[in-house]
Coordinates of C-alpha atoms and ligand atoms in Angstrom, one line a residue:
M1274 CA 6.0 27.7 -2.8
R1275 CA 9.1 25.3 -5.1
E1276 CA 9.5 21.8 -4.1
T1277 CA 11.7 19.4 -5.4
V1278 CA 11.3 15.2 -5.5
K1279 CA 14.7 13.9 -6.5
V1280 CA 14.8 10.9 -8.6
D1281 CA 17.9 9.1 -7.9
L1282 CA 18.8 6.4 -10.6
P1283 CA 22.2 5.7 -11.0
G1284 CA 23.7 7.6 -13.7
R1285 CA 20.2 9.4 -14.7
A1286 CA 18.9 11.2 -11.7
Y1287 CA 17.1 14.0 -12.1
E1288 CA 14.9 16.5 -10.3
V1289 CA 10.5 17.4 -10.5
V1290 CA 10.3 20.6 -9.8
I1291 CA 6.9 21.5 -8.0
G1292 CA 4.9 24.9 -8.1
P1293 CA 3.5 28.1 -10.1
D1294 CA 4.6 29.6 -12.7
L1295 CA 7.3 27.2 -13.9
L1296 CA 6.6 28.3 -17.5
A1297 CA 8.1 31.6 -16.3
E1298 CA 11.3 29.9 -15.0
A1299 CA 11.9 27.5 -17.5
G1300 CA 15.0 29.2 -19.3
A1301 CA 16.6 29.3 -16.1
R1302 CA 15.8 25.6 -15.3
I1303 CA 16.8 24.1 -18.4
S1304 CA 19.5 25.8 -20.0
P1305 CA 21.9 23.6 -17.4
L1306 CA 20.9 21.0 -19.9
L1307 CA 21.7 22.7 -22.8
A1308 CA 25.1 22.2 -25.0
R1309 CA 23.6 25.3 -27.3
P1310 CA 20.3 27.5 -26.5
R1311 CA 18.0 25.6 -28.8
V1312 CA 15.0 23.8 -28.2
A1313 CA 12.1 21.8 -29.6
V1314 CA 9.0 21.8 -28.3
I1315 CA 6.7 19.0 -29.1
S1316 CA 2.4 20.0 -27.7
D1317 CA -0.7 19.3 -28.7
Q1318 CA -3.0 21.9 -30.5
T1319 CA -5.4 22.4 -27.2
V1320 CA -1.9 23.3 -24.8
A1321 CA -0.1 25.2 -27.5
E1322 CA -2.8 27.7 -27.5
L1323 CA -3.0 27.9 -24.0
H1324 CA 0.8 27.5 -22.8
L1325 CA 3.4 27.4 -25.4
N1326 CA 3.4 31.2 -25.5
A1327 CA 4.5 31.8 -21.4
L1328 CA 7.1 28.4 -22.3
R1329 CA 8.3 30.3 -25.3
D1330 CA 8.4 33.5 -22.6
G1331 CA 9.7 32.1 -20.1
L1332 CA 12.8 30.1 -22.6
A1333 CA 13.7 33.3 -24.1
N1334 CA 14.0 35.0 -20.8
N1335 CA 17.5 33.1 -21.0
G1336 CA 17.9 33.4 -24.4
I1337 CA 17.1 30.3 -25.2
E1338 CA 15.5 29.8 -28.8
M1339 CA 12.3 27.4 -29.4
T1340 CA 10.9 26.0 -32.5
S1341 CA 7.9 24.2 -32.3
L1342 CA 5.1 22.0 -33.3
A1343 CA 1.6 21.2 -32.4
L1344 CA -0.1 17.8 -32.8
P1345 CA -3.8 16.9 -32.8
P1346 CA -5.0 16.3 -29.1
G1347 CA -6.6 13.0 -27.8
E1348 CA -5.5 9.7 -27.5
A1349 CA -5.3 8.9 -30.8
T1350 CA -2.4 10.9 -31.3
K1351 CA -0.2 7.7 -29.4
C1352 CA 0.3 6.1 -32.7
W1353 CA 3.1 5.2 -35.2
A1354 CA 1.8 7.4 -38.1
Q1355 CA 2.6 10.4 -35.3
L1356 CA 5.5 9.1 -33.7
Q1357 CA 6.9 9.3 -37.1
V1358 CA 5.8 13.2 -36.7
C1359 CA 7.6 13.6 -34.1
V1360 CA 10.9 12.0 -35.2
D1361 CA 10.7 13.4 -38.9
W1362 CA 10.2 17.0 -37.6
L1363 CA 12.8 16.5 -35.3
L1364 CA 15.4 16.1 -38.2
D1365 CA 14.0 18.5 -40.4
Q1366 CA 14.9 21.3 -37.0
K1367 CA 18.6 19.1 -37.4
V1368 CA 18.3 18.2 -33.4
E1369 CA 21.2 17.1 -32.2
R1370 CA 22.7 13.8 -29.7
T1371 CA 23.3 16.5 -27.1
D1372 CA 20.1 19.0 -27.7
V1373 CA 17.3 18.9 -25.4
V1374 CA 13.5 18.1 -26.8
I1375 CA 10.5 19.3 -24.9
A1376 CA 7.2 17.4 -24.0
L1377 CA 4.7 19.9 -23.3
G1378 CA 1.2 18.4 -22.6
G1379 CA -0.9 15.9 -20.9
G1380 CA 0.3 12.4 -20.8
V1381 CA -0.4 11.3 -24.9
I1382 CA 2.0 14.0 -25.4
G1383 CA 5.1 13.0 -22.8
D1384 CA 4.4 9.5 -23.9
L1385 CA 5.0 9.7 -27.4
V1386 CA 7.4 12.5 -27.3
G1387 CA 9.3 10.4 -24.8
F1388 CA 9.8 7.7 -27.2
A1389 CA 10.3 9.9 -30.0
A1390 CA 13.5 11.3 -27.7
A1391 CA 14.4 7.7 -27.2
V1392 CA 14.6 6.2 -30.4
L1393 CA 16.3 9.7 -32.2
R1394 CA 19.8 9.1 -32.4
R1395 CA 19.4 6.4 -30.7
G1396 CA 18.1 8.6 -27.8
V1397 CA 18.4 11.9 -27.1
R1398 CA 17.8 13.9 -23.9
F1399 CA 13.9 15.2 -22.5
V1400 CA 12.4 17.3 -20.1
Q1401 CA 8.7 16.9 -19.3
I1402 CA 6.4 20.0 -19.0
P1403 CA 3.1 18.2 -17.9
T1404 CA 0.1 20.4 -18.3
S1405 CA -2.2 17.9 -16.7
L1406 CA -2.8 17.1 -13.3
L1407 CA -2.5 13.3 -14.0
A1408 CA 0.6 13.6 -16.5
Q1409 CA 1.7 15.7 -13.3
V1410 CA 1.5 12.8 -10.6
D1411 CA 2.3 10.0 -12.6
S1412 CA 3.3 9.4 -16.4
S1413 CA 5.7 12.0 -16.7
V1414 CA 7.3 10.7 -13.8
G1415 CA 9.8 7.5 -14.3
G1416 CA 11.1 6.9 -18.1
K1417 CA 7.7 4.6 -19.1
T1418 CA 7.5 6.3 -22.7
G1419 CA 5.4 4.6 -25.8
I1420 CA 2.6 4.4 -28.5
N1421 CA -1.0 2.2 -28.7
A1422 CA -1.0 -0.7 -30.7
A1423 CA -4.2 -2.2 -32.4
H1424 CA -3.8 -5.1 -29.7
G1425 CA -3.7 -2.4 -26.6
K1426 CA -2.8 0.7 -25.4
N1427 CA 1.2 1.4 -23.8
L1428 CA 2.4 -2.5 -26.1
I1429 CA 4.8 -0.5 -27.9
G1430 CA 7.6 1.5 -25.9
A1431 CA 11.1 1.6 -24.3
F1432 CA 11.6 3.2 -20.8
H1433 CA 13.7 6.3 -21.1
Q1434 CA 14.3 9.1 -18.3
P1435 CA 13.7 12.8 -18.3
A1436 CA 16.6 14.9 -17.8
L1437 CA 14.1 17.0 -15.6
V1438 CA 10.6 17.4 -14.9
L1439 CA 9.0 20.7 -14.6
A1440 CA 5.4 20.4 -13.1
D1441 CA 4.1 23.6 -13.4
T1442 CA 0.6 23.8 -11.0
S1443 CA -0.4 27.2 -12.0
V1444 CA -1.7 25.4 -15.6
L1445 CA -3.8 23.1 -13.6
G1446 CA -6.0 25.9 -13.2
T1447 CA -6.6 26.0 -17.4
L1448 CA -8.1 21.8 -16.8
T1449 CA -12.0 21.2 -16.9
A1450 CA -13.7 20.2 -13.8
R1451 CA -13.9 16.8 -15.7
D1452 CA -9.7 16.3 -16.7
F1453 CA -8.3 17.7 -13.2
L1454 CA -10.4 15.1 -11.2
A1455 CA -9.8 12.3 -13.3
G1456 CA -6.2 13.0 -12.4
Y1457 CA -7.1 13.0 -9.0
G1458 CA -7.9 9.5 -9.5
E1459 CA -4.1 8.6 -10.0
V1460 CA -3.9 10.9 -6.8
V1461 CA -5.9 8.8 -4.6
K1462 CA -4.0 5.9 -6.3
Y1463 CA -1.4 6.8 -3.8
G1464 CA -2.6 7.2 -0.6
L1465 CA -4.9 3.6 -1.5
L1466 CA -1.1 1.6 -2.4
G1467 CA 1.2 2.7 0.1
D1468 CA -0.3 5.7 2.7
E1469 CA -3.0 6.0 4.7
A1470 CA -1.6 8.8 6.3
F1471 CA -1.8 10.6 2.4
F1472 CA -5.3 9.4 2.5
D1473 CA -6.4 10.4 5.7
W1474 CA -5.4 14.2 3.9
L1475 CA -6.8 13.8 0.9
E1476 CA -10.5 13.0 2.7
A1477 CA -9.4 16.4 4.7
Q1478 CA -8.7 18.7 2.1
G1479 CA -9.4 16.7 -1.4
P1480 CA -12.4 19.2 -2.3
A1481 CA -10.5 22.6 -1.6
L1482 CA -7.7 20.7 -3.6
A1483 CA -10.5 20.2 -6.5
A1484 CA -11.4 24.5 -5.9
G1485 CA -7.7 25.3 -6.2
D1486 CA -6.2 25.9 -3.6
M1487 CA -2.6 26.2 -4.6
A1488 CA -0.8 25.4 -1.8
A1489 CA -2.7 21.6 -1.3
R1490 CA -2.4 21.4 -5.0
I1491 CA 1.7 21.9 -4.6
E1492 CA 1.4 19.3 -1.5
A1493 CA -0.8 16.7 -3.1
V1494 CA 1.7 16.8 -6.6
R1495 CA 4.6 16.5 -4.3
R1496 CA 3.2 13.6 -1.7
S1497 CA 2.6 11.4 -5.0
V1498 CA 5.3 12.3 -7.3
Q1499 CA 7.9 11.5 -3.8
M1500 CA 6.0 7.9 -3.7
K1501 CA 6.5 7.2 -7.2
A1502 CA 9.5 8.6 -7.1
D1503 CA 11.1 6.2 -4.4
I1504 CA 9.0 2.8 -6.3
V1505 CA 10.6 3.6 -9.3
M1506 CA 14.2 3.7 -7.7
R1507 CA 13.3 0.2 -5.9
D1508 CA 12.2 -1.0 -9.5
E1509 CA 12.3 1.2 -12.5
T1510 CA 11.6 -1.6 -15.3
E1511 CA 8.9 -2.9 -13.2
Q1512 CA 10.4 -6.4 -12.0
G1513 CA 8.7 -6.3 -8.9
D1514 CA 7.2 -3.3 -6.6
R1515 CA 6.4 -1.0 -9.9
A1516 CA 3.6 -2.9 -10.6
L1517 CA 2.0 -1.9 -7.4
L1518 CA 1.4 1.6 -9.5
N1519 CA -1.3 -0.8 -11.2
L1520 CA -3.6 -0.2 -8.7
G1521 CA -7.0 -0.4 -10.3
H1522 CA -5.6 -0.7 -13.5
T1523 CA -6.6 -4.3 -14.8
F1524 CA -10.0 -3.6 -14.2
C1525 CA -9.7 0.8 -15.7
H1526 CA -8.1 -1.3 -18.7
A1527 CA -11.1 -3.6 -19.4
L1528 CA -13.6 -0.6 -19.0
E1529 CA -11.4 1.8 -21.3
A1530 CA -11.5 -1.3 -23.8
A1531 CA -15.2 -1.4 -23.5
T1532 CA -16.1 2.4 -23.8
G1533 CA -13.7 2.8 -27.4
Y1534 CA -11.4 4.2 -25.2
S1535 CA -13.8 7.4 -26.5
D1536 CA -14.6 10.4 -23.7
R1537 CA -17.0 8.0 -21.9
L1538 CA -14.5 6.8 -19.9
L1539 CA -11.1 8.7 -19.4
H1540 CA -8.5 7.3 -18.1
G1541 CA -8.3 8.6 -14.5
E1542 CA -12.3 8.2 -14.6
G1543 CA -11.4 4.5 -14.9
V1544 CA -8.5 4.1 -12.5
A1545 CA -10.5 5.4 -9.8
V1546 CA -13.4 2.8 -10.6
G1547 CA -11.3 0.6 -10.8
C1548 CA -9.9 1.0 -7.6
A1549 CA -12.9 0.8 -5.7
L1550 CA -13.4 -2.7 -8.4
A1551 CA -10.0 -3.6 -6.4
F1552 CA -11.0 -3.0 -2.9
E1553 CA -14.5 -4.6 -3.6
L1554 CA -12.6 -7.7 -4.5
S1555 CA -9.8 -7.9 -1.4
A1556 CA -13.0 -7.1 0.7
R1557 CA -14.9 -10.9 -0.6
M1558 CA -11.6 -12.4 -0.7
G1559 CA -11.8 -11.4 2.8
L1560 CA -8.4 -9.6 2.5
C1561 CA -9.6 -6.3 3.5
A1562 CA -12.2 -5.0 5.6
Q1563 CA -15.6 -3.9 4.0
E1564 CA -15.0 -0.8 5.2
A1565 CA -12.1 -0.4 3.0
P1566 CA -14.2 -0.2 -0.5
S1567 CA -17.6 1.8 1.8
R1568 CA -14.4 4.1 2.8
L1569 CA -13.0 4.5 -0.7
R1570 CA -16.7 5.1 -2.7
A1571 CA -17.3 7.6 -0.1
H1572 CA -14.3 9.7 -0.6
L1573 CA -14.9 9.4 -4.9
R1574 CA -18.4 10.5 -4.2
T1575 CA -18.1 13.1 -2.2
M1576 CA -15.2 14.4 -5.2
G1577 CA -18.0 13.8 -7.2
M1578 CA -16.5 11.4 -9.2
K1579 CA -17.1 8.5 -11.4
T1580 CA -16.8 5.4 -8.6
D1581 CA -19.4 2.6 -10.3
L1582 CA -19.8 1.1 -13.4
A1583 CA -23.0 2.9 -12.6
D1584 CA -21.5 6.3 -13.2
I1585 CA -20.6 4.8 -16.9
E1586 CA -23.0 6.0 -19.5
G1587 CA -24.0 3.5 -22.2
D1588 CA -23.9 -0.2 -22.3
L1589 CA -21.7 -2.2 -21.2
P1590 CA -20.9 -5.8 -21.8
D1591 CA -21.5 -8.6 -19.7
A1592 CA -18.8 -9.7 -16.6
E1593 CA -17.7 -12.3 -18.6
A1594 CA -16.5 -10.4 -21.5
L1595 CA -15.6 -7.9 -19.4
L1596 CA -12.9 -10.4 -17.8
D1597 CA -11.8 -11.4 -21.3
L1598 CA -10.9 -8.0 -21.8
M1599 CA -8.7 -8.4 -18.6
G1600 CA -7.2 -11.4 -20.1
Q1601 CA -6.0 -9.2 -22.9
D1602 CA -3.8 -7.2 -20.5
K1603 CA -0.5 -6.6 -21.0
K1604 CA -0.2 -7.2 -16.9
V1605 CA -1.1 -10.8 -17.8
V1606 CA 1.9 -13.0 -16.8
A1607 CA 2.0 -16.8 -18.6
G1608 CA -1.7 -16.6 -18.9
Q1609 CA -2.9 -15.3 -15.0
L1610 CA -4.9 -12.3 -14.3
R1611 CA -2.4 -9.9 -12.4
F1612 CA -4.4 -7.7 -9.9
V1613 CA -3.2 -5.3 -7.2
L1614 CA -5.0 -6.0 -4.1
A1615 CA -4.6 -4.9 -0.3
H1616 CA -4.9 -5.4 2.8
A1617 CA -6.2 -2.5 3.9
I1618 CA -6.4 1.4 2.8
G1619 CA -2.8 2.2 2.1
D1620 CA -1.5 -1.6 2.4
A1621 CA -1.6 -2.9 -1.7
F1622 CA 0.0 -5.9 -2.6
V1623 CA 0.3 -7.4 -6.5
T1624 CA -0.8 -10.9 -6.8
G1625 CA -1.7 -13.2 -9.7
D1626 CA -4.2 -15.5 -7.1
A1627 CA -7.8 -13.8 -7.4
P1628 CA -10.2 -16.9 -8.4
R1629 CA -11.8 -15.9 -11.5
D1630 CA -15.2 -16.5 -9.9
T1631 CA -14.9 -13.9 -7.1
A1632 CA -13.9 -10.9 -9.4
L1633 CA -16.7 -12.3 -11.7
S1634 CA -19.4 -12.0 -8.8
V1635 CA -17.7 -8.2 -8.0
L1636 CA -18.2 -7.4 -11.6
N1637 CA -21.9 -9.0 -11.9
D1638 CA -23.1 -7.2 -9.2
A1639 CA -21.3 -3.6 -9.6
L1640 CA -23.3 -4.5 -13.2
A1641 CA -26.2 -5.0 -12.0
Q1642 CA -26.4 -1.6 -10.0
R1643 CA -26.5 0.0 -13.1
Ligands
LIG1207 N1 2.3 4.4 -14.8 C1 2.4 4.0 -14.1 C2 4.0 3.2 -13.7 O1 4.5 4.5 -14.2 O2 4.6 2.4 -13.5

């Protein structure tokens, strides 16, 4: 059970290999990239405890030595201080221009280590081994790397494509149900933004997939990665189409800021709630039938996911304040809020044309249900 998706960027092509027990094959898959049999692995403490030994054994099968660093888990690690820790450690390990750095972990580790690899000696190659569903279907593919700033998330970074992505679907079995479903929010996003048949498939297969069906998990990751690869090949640096991947994210980023980037709302949960709000806004603007947001909400509810603002515990700011938080999003262009809206499930588009009053009324109504 192996699937391969090719990200065919000129001069920077790479493969995303998807399937179970890939950690055991890491040596065989990575050795063609190596000038010498040695890699530097950066992970977080939680992931290292669960998966570092399996990776070490997989590399050792092909005579590859591994040195490793484990950082504190959590979003706060995506910062200047930990970037410096990574870069200094990689220099201490005498990582050279022709060596390969491995990011073993979720989105935080992938973004941070990818950025460290981008700036180390003006760019060394890196391999992504994503261990969360969110990282497997989104953040490990496409070369966005970076850290957060006091002004907002992901405001400092670089495009630096990995040399290989190994999405080991067995490791998804170690995720909590909440983390798995948060990643599933990004999977649903792909169906919503460009492939209604995939959304139909998710409606049918989602419960089996969440329960652990390996074939369904592989297929969901493959289809998501293929959609992302197609978009990244058209628009690597987000001049156009790549912004479609931000469906749900304008609302999501405001909600994450409002909840202090805390455990109250995981990123993928915010994406799911944000997608529901984006479809509601699309329906209010007469762009899509009301049936579309209703169908989306029904699927999220069936999956036991956060769906509405009412599902977010604790206080939230009022609608005006949430809109202001959206105004600080990096997707604002010339002061104009950019939304990804939809004509239907599977047919999204980017616009700077959403009337503020309509967005406000969507948020007011959603807040009133709390
Ligand atoms: N996560 C959105 C992108 O990679 O463009």
